[in-house]
Coordinates of C-alpha atoms and ligand atoms in Angstrom, one line a residue:
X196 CA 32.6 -32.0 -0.6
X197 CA 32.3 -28.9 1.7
X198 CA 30.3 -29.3 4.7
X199 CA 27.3 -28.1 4.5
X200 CA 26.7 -25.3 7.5
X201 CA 23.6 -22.9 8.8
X202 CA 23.4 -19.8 6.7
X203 CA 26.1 -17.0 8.3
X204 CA 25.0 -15.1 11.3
X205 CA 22.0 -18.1 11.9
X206 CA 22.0 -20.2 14.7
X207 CA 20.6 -23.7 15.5
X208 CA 19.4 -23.9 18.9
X209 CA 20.0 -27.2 20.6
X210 CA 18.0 -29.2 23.1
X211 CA 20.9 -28.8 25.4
X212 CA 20.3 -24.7 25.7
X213 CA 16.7 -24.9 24.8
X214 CA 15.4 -24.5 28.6
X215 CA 16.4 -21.0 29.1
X216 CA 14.4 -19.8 26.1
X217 CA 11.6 -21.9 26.7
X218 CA 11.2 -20.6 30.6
X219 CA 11.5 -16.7 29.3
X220 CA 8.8 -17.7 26.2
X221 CA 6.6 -19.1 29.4
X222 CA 7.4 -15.6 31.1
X223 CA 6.9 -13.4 28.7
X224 CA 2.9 -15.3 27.6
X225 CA 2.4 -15.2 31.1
X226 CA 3.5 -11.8 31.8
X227 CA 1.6 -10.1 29.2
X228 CA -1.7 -12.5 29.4
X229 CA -2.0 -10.9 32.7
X230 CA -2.0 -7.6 30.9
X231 CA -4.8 -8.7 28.3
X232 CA -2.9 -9.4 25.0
X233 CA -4.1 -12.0 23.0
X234 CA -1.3 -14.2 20.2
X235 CA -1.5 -13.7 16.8
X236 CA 0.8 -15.6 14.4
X237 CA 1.7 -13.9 11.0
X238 CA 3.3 -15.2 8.3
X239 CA 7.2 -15.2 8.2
X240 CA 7.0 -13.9 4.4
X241 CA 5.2 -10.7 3.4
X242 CA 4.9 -9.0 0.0
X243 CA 8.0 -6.9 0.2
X244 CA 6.3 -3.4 -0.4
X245 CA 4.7 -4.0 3.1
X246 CA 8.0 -3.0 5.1
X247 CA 8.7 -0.9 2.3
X248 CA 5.8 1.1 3.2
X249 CA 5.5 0.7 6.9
X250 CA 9.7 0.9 8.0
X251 CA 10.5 3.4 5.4
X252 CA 12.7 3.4 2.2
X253 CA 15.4 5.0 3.5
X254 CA 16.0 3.2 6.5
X255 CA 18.8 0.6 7.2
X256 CA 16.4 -2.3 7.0
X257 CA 14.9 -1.8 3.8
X258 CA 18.3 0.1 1.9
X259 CA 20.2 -2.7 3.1
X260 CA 19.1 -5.5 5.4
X261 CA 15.6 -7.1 3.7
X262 CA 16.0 -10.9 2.6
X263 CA 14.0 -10.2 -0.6
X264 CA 13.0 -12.3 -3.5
X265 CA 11.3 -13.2 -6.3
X266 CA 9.0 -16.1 -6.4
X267 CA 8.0 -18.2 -8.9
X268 CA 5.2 -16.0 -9.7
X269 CA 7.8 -13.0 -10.0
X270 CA 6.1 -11.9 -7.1
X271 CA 8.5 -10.0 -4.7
X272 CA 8.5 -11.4 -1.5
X273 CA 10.7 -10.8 1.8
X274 CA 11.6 -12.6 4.9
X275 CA 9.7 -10.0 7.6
X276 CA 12.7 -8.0 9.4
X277 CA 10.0 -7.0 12.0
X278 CA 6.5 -7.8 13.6
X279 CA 4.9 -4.2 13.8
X280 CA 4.5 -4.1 10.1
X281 CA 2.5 -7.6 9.2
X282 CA -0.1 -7.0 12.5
X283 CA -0.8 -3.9 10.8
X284 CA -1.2 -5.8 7.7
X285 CA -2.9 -8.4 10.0
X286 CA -5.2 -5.5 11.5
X287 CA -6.2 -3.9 8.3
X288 CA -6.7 -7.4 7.0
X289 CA -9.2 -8.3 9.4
X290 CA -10.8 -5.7 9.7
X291 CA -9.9 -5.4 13.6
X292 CA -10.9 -1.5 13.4
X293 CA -14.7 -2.2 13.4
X294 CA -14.3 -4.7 15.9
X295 CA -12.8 -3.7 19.6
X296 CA -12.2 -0.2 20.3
X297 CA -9.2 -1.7 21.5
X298 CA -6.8 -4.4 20.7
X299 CA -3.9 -6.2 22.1
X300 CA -2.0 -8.5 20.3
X301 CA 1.6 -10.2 21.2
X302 CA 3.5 -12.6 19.2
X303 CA 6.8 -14.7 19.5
X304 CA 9.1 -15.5 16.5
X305 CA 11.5 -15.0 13.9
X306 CA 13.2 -12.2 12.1
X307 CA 15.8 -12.0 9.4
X308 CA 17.7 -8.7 8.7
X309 CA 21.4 -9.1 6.8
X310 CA 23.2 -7.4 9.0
X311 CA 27.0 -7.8 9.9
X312 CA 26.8 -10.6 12.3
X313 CA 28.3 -9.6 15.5
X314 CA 28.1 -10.7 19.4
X315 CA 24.2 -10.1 20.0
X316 CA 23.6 -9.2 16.5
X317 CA 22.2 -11.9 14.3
X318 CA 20.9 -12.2 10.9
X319 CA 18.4 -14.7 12.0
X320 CA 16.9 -13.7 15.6
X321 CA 14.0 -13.7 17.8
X322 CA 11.5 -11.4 18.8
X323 CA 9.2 -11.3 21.9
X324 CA 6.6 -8.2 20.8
X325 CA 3.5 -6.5 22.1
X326 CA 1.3 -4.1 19.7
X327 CA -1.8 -2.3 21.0
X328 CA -4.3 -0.8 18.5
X329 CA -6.7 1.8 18.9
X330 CA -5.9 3.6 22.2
X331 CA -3.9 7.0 22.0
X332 CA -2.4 7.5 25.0
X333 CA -0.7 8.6 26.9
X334 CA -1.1 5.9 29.5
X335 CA -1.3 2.7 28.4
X336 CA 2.1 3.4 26.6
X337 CA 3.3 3.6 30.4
X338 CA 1.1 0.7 31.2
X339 CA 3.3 -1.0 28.5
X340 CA 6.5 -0.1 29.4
X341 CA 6.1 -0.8 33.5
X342 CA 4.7 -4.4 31.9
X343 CA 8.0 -4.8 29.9
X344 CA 10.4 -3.5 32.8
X345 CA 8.8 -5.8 35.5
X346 CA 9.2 -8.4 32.9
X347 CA 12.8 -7.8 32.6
X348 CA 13.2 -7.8 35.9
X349 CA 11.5 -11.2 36.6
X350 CA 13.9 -13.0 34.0
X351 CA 17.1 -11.7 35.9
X352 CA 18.1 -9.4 33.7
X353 CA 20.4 -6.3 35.3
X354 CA 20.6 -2.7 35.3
X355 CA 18.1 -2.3 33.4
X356 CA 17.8 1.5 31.6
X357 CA 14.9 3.3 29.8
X358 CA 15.6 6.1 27.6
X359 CA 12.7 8.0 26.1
X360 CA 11.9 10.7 23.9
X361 CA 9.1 11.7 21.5
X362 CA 9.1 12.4 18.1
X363 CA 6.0 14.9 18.0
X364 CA 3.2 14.1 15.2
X365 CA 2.4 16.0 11.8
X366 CA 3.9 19.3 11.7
X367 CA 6.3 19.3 14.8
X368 CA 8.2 16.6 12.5
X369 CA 7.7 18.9 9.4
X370 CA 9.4 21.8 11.7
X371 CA 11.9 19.5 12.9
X372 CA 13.2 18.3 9.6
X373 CA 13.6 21.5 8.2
X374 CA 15.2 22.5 11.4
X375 CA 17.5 20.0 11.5
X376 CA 18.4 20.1 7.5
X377 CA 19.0 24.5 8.4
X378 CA 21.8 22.9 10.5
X379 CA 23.4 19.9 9.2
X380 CA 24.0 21.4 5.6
X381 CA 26.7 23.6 6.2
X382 CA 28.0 20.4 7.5
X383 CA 27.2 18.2 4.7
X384 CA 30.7 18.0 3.5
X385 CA 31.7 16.7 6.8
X386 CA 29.2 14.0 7.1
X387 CA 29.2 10.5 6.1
X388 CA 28.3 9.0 2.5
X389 CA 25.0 7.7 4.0
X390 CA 24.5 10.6 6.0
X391 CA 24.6 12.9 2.6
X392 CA 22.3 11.2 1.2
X393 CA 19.6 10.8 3.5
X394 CA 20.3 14.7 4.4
X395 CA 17.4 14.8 1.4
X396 CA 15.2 11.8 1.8
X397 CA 14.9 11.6 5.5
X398 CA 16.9 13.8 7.8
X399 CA 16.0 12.2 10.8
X400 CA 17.9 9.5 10.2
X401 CA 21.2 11.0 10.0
X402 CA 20.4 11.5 14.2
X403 CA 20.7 7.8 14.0
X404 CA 24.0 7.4 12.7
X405 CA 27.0 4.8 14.0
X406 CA 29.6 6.9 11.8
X407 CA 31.5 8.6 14.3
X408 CA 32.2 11.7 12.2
X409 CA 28.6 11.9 12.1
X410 CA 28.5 11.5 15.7
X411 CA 30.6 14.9 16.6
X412 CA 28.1 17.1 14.1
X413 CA 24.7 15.5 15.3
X414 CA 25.8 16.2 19.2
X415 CA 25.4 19.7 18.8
X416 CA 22.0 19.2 16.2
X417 CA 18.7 21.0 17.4
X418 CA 16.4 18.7 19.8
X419 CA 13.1 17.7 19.1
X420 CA 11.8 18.9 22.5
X421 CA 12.2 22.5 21.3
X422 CA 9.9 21.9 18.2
X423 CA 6.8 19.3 20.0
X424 CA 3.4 21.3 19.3
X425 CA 1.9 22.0 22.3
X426 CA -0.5 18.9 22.6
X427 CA 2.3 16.4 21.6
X428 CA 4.4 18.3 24.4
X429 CA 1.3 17.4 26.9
X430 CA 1.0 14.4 25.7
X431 CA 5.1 13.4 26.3
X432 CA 4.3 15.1 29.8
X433 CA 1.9 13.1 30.8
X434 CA 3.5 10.0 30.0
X435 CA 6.8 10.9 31.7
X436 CA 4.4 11.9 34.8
X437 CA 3.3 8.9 34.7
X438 CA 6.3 6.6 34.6
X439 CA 7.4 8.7 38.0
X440 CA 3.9 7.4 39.7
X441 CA 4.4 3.7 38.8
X442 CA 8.3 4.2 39.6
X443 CA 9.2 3.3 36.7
X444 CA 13.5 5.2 36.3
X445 CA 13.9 6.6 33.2
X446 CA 16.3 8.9 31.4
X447 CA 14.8 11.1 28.3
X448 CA 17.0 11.0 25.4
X449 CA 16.5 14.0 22.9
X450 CA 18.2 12.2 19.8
X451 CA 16.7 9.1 20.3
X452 CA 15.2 8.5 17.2
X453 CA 15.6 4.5 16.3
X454 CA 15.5 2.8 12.9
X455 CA 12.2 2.7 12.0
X456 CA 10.6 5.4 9.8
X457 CA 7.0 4.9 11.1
X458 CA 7.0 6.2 15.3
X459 CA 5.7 9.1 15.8
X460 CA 5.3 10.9 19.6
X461 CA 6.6 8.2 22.2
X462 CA 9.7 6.7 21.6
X463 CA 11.6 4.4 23.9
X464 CA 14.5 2.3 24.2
X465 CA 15.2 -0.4 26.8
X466 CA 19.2 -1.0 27.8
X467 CA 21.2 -3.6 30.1
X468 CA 24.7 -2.9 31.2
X469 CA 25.0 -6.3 31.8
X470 CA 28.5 -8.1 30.9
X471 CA 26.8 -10.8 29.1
X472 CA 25.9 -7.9 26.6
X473 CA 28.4 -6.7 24.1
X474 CA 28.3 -3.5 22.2
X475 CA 24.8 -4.8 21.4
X476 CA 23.3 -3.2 24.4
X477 CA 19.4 -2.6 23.3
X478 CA 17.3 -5.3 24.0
X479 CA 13.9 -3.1 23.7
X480 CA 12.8 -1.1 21.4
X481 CA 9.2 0.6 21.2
X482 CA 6.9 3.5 20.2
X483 CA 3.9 4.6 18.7
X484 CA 3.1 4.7 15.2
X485 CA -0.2 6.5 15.2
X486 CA -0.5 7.0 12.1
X487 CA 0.9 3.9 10.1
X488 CA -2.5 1.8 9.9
X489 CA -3.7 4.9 8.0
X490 CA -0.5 5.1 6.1
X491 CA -1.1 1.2 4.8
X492 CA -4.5 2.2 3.5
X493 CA -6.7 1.7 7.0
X494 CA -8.7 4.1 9.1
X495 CA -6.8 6.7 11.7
X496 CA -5.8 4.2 14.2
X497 CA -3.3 5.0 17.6
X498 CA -1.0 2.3 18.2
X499 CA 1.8 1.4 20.4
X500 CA 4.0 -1.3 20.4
X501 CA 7.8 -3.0 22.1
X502 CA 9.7 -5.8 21.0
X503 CA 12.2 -6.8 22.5
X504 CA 15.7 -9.2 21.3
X505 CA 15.3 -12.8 22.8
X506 CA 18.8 -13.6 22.2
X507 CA 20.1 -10.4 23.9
X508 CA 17.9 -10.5 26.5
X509 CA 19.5 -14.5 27.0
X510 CA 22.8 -13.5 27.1
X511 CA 22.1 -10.5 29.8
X512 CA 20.2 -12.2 31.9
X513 CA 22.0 -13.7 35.1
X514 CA 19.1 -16.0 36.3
X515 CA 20.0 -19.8 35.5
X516 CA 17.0 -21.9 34.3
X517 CA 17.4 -25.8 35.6
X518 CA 16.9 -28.1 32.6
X519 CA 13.8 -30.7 33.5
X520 CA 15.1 -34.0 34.7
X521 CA 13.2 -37.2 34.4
X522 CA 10.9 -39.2 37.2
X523 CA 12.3 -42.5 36.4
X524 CA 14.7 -44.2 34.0
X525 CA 13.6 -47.8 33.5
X526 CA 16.4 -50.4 32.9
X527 CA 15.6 -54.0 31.3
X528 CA 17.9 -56.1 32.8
X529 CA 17.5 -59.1 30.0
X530 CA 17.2 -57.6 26.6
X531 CA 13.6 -59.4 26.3
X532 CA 12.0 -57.7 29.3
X533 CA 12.2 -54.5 26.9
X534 CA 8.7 -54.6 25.7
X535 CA 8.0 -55.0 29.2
X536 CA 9.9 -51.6 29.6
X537 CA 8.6 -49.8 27.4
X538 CA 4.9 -50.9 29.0
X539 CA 6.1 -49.5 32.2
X540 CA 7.1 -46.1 30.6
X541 CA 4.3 -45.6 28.8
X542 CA 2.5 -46.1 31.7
X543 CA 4.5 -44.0 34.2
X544 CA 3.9 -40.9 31.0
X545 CA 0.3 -41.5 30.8
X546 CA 0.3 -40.7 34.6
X547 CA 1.6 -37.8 33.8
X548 CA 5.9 -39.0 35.3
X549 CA 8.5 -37.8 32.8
X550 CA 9.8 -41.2 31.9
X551 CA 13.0 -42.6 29.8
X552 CA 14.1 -46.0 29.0
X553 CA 17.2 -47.2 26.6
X554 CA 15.6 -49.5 24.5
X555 CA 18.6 -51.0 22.5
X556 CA 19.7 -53.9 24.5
X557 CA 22.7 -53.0 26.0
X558 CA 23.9 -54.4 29.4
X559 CA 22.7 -53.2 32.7
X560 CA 26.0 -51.7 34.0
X561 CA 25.7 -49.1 30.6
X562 CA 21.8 -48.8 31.1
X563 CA 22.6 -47.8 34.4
X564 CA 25.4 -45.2 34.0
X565 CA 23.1 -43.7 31.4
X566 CA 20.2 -43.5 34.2
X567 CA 22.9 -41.3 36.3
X568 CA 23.7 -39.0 33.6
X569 CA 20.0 -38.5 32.7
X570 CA 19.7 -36.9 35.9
X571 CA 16.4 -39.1 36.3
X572 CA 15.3 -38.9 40.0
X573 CA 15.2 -43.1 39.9
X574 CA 16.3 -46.3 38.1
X575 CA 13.4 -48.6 37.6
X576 CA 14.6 -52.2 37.1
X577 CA 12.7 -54.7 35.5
X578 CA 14.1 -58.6 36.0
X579 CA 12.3 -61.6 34.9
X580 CA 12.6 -62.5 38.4
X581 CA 10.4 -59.6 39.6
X582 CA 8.2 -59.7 36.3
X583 CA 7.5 -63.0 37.6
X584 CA 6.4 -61.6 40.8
X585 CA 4.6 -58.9 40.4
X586 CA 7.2 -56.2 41.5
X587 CA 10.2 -54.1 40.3
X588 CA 12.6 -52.8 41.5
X589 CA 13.4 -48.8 42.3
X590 CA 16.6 -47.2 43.2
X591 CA 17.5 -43.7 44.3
X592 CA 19.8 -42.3 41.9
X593 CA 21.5 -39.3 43.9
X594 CA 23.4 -39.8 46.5
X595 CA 24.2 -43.1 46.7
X596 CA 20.4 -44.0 47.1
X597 CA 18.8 -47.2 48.6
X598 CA 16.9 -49.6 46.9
X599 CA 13.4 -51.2 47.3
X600 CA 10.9 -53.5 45.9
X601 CA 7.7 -52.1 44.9
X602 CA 4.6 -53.5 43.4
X603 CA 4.4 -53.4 39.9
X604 CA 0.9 -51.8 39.8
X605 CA 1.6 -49.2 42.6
X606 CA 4.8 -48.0 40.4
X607 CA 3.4 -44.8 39.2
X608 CA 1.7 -43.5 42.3
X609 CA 5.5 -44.6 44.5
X610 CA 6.8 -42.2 41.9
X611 CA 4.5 -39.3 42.2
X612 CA 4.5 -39.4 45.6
X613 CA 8.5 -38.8 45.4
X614 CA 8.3 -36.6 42.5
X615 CA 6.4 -34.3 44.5
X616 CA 8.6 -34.0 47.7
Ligands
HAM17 P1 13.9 -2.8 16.7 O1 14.5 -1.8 17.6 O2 14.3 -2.8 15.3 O3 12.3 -2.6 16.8 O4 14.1 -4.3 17.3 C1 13.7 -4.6 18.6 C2 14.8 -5.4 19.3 O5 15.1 -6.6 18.5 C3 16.1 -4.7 19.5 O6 16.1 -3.9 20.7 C4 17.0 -5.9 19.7 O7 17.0 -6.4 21.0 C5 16.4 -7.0 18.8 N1 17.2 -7.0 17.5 C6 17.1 -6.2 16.4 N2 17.9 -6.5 15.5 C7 18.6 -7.6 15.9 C8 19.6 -8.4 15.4 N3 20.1 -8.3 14.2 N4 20.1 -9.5 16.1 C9 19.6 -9.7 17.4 N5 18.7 -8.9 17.9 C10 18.1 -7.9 17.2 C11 11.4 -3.3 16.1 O8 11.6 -4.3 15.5 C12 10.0 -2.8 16.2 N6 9.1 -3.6 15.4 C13 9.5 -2.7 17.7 C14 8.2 -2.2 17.8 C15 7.0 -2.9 18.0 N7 7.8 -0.9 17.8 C16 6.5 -0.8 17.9 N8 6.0 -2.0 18.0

């Protein structure tokens, strides 16, 4: 029989590795509670015409990358590829617009997009995300990204690069595209298959081409810049301005356009140069999508939102996390003091000790090389000898530590006395 294995491109994460992600999951709740955003868990499905709606039809996501189905309802259904589009769904939902005039909402989880599994690209990954509703801007989208630099900074990761750019609103996109379509289509020929075709359904994209013979043609493509209306222009300004006052470097990138179909005015990208990174080296990605809450059917809402790649972020960051040890590892030395072991452990974890105990009745000399390996701080060991008495025993595990009796009934306040030093 072949063995059965994770689905291609997913990854099980072990116990072993598990610290890391749970100190930057700890980070990142704590980092943006500080800033006001409250959780909100969405489903992991959604109907499929949500991200068709909200990403775009022409992007890479929905042409190519959705893990869609049909249920047993013939209802089509698709793992979500994204966060931004189900708290919009969430939002309108809800009806969050006639609440707050503000909200802010951050979630944790899950994504699935079939794409061709590479280092720091995944078909099963995670996303750490922030969405704010309701305010326009332009400074709580530097508010956002000084939270999510600082952030970055705190977990270790290096060299750490914004780009930004801004896609303008209403017409100065209408301008652009017809702009931009004046100059790629003597070019068409030249261009890539995908390219070609999105030259009609959405030229914009074409900027965000990996083809390198797309590459060569889009470097010399009109910018965006030249086409902002005036007030999106301010608006870009003012942001900018204000990343310089909260010292925030940044570089602005006038083809930045990313993957989504649904930004509009501030765009931004967050980058390490770190060598834990491979070719893979985004590990942000925000904007505003002012007017997708409208587009799905809501009133005219400004929002912003970042997420950013947990994995990627992982494998740049330099800052090691040291896994939790335990207090105590209690050792029977008969096999029928082990109800009397497992008493002592349950009482050093209801006072609150991180205790472990091999409960299989092996001999002392293996319960005790598996107390070292543990990393525990100390052995406890129980003989019937000391049961009788009142007392156990408690030995130092590093560094060749001594050993001492202590009363049975002062156990747990000996050990958190020593677990705090
Ligand atoms: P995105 O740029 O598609 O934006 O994804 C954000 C981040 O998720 C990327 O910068 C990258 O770190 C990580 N990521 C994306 N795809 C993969 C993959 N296949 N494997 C590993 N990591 C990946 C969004 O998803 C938007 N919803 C962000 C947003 C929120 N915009 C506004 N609000």
């Amino acid at each position: 029989m072949t063995p059965l294995r994770a689905v291609k491109g997913m990854h099980d994460l072990l116990p072993a590795d598990i610290h890391r992600w749970q100190d930057l999951e700890s980070r990142f709740r704590a980092t943006v509670q500080r800033y006001g955003f409250g959780e909100i868990r969405t489903p992991i499905v959604e109907p499929t015409q949500l991200f068709v709606r909200s990403i775009g039809a022409s992007t890479d996501i929905v042409e190519k990358e959705m893990y869609s189905f049909h249920d047993k309802a013939d209802k089509s259904l698709t793992l979500r590829p994204e966060g931004t589009a189900s708290c919009v769904r969430a939002f309108l939902e809800h009806r969050m617009s006639g609440q707050q005039p503000t909200q802010r909402w951050y979630y944790l989880g899950p994504m699935y997009r079939r794409e061709r599994p590479a280092k720091g690209r995944y078909r099963q990954f995670f996303q750490a995300g922030v969405e704010v509703f309701g305010d326009p801007g332009p400074y709580v989208d530097a508010e956002i990204v000084e939270m999510l630099v600082g952030f970055l900074e705190q977990v270790g990761v290096p060299n750490v690069s914004v780009a930004i750019n801004s896609l303008g609103s209403g017409t100065t996109r209408e301008r652009y595209r017809h702009a931009l379509l004046e100059y790629l289509t003597p070019h068409r020929e030249a261009l890539s298959a995908d390219s070609q075709r999105r030259l009609e359904s959405n030229a914009l994209r074409v900027l965000d081409s990996k083809a390198p013979q797309d590459q060569d043609i889009v470097r010399e493509a009109p910018r965006i810049s030249e086409y902002l209306e005036p007030d999106d222009a301010e608006h870009f300004r003012q942001f900018s301005e204000c990343l310089v006052a909260l010292d925030i470097p940044f570089v602005v990138e006038p083809r930045l356009v990313r993957g989504l179909d649904y930004y509009s005015r501030t765009l931004f990208e967050v980058r390490s140069d770190s060598d834990g990174l491979g070719a893979q080296n985004a590990i942000c990605g925000g904007g505003r999508y002012d007017g997708l809450v409208e587009t799905l059917g809501g009133p005219s809402t400004p929002a912003i939102g970042f997420a950013l790649g947990i994995e990627r972020v992982l494998m740049a960051s330099r800052s090691a996390v040291a896994p939790q040890t335990a207090d105590a590892f209690i050792i029977s030395a008969q096999p029928e003091l082990r109800t009397e072991a497992l008493l002592v452990a349950t009482e050093l974890r209801n006072a609150g000790l991180h205790a472990l105990a091999d409960l299989r009745g092996t001999s002392v000399k293996s319960q005790m090389r598996r107390a070292d390996k543990s990393g525990a701080g100390f052995a406890v060991i129980l003989g019937t000898d000391e049961r009788d008495r009142g007392v156990v025993q408690v030995k130092q595990l590093e560094d060749q530590g001594q050993q001492h009796e202590v009363p049975r009934h002062a156990l747990a306040t000996h050990l958190a006395s020593k677990a705090r030093m």
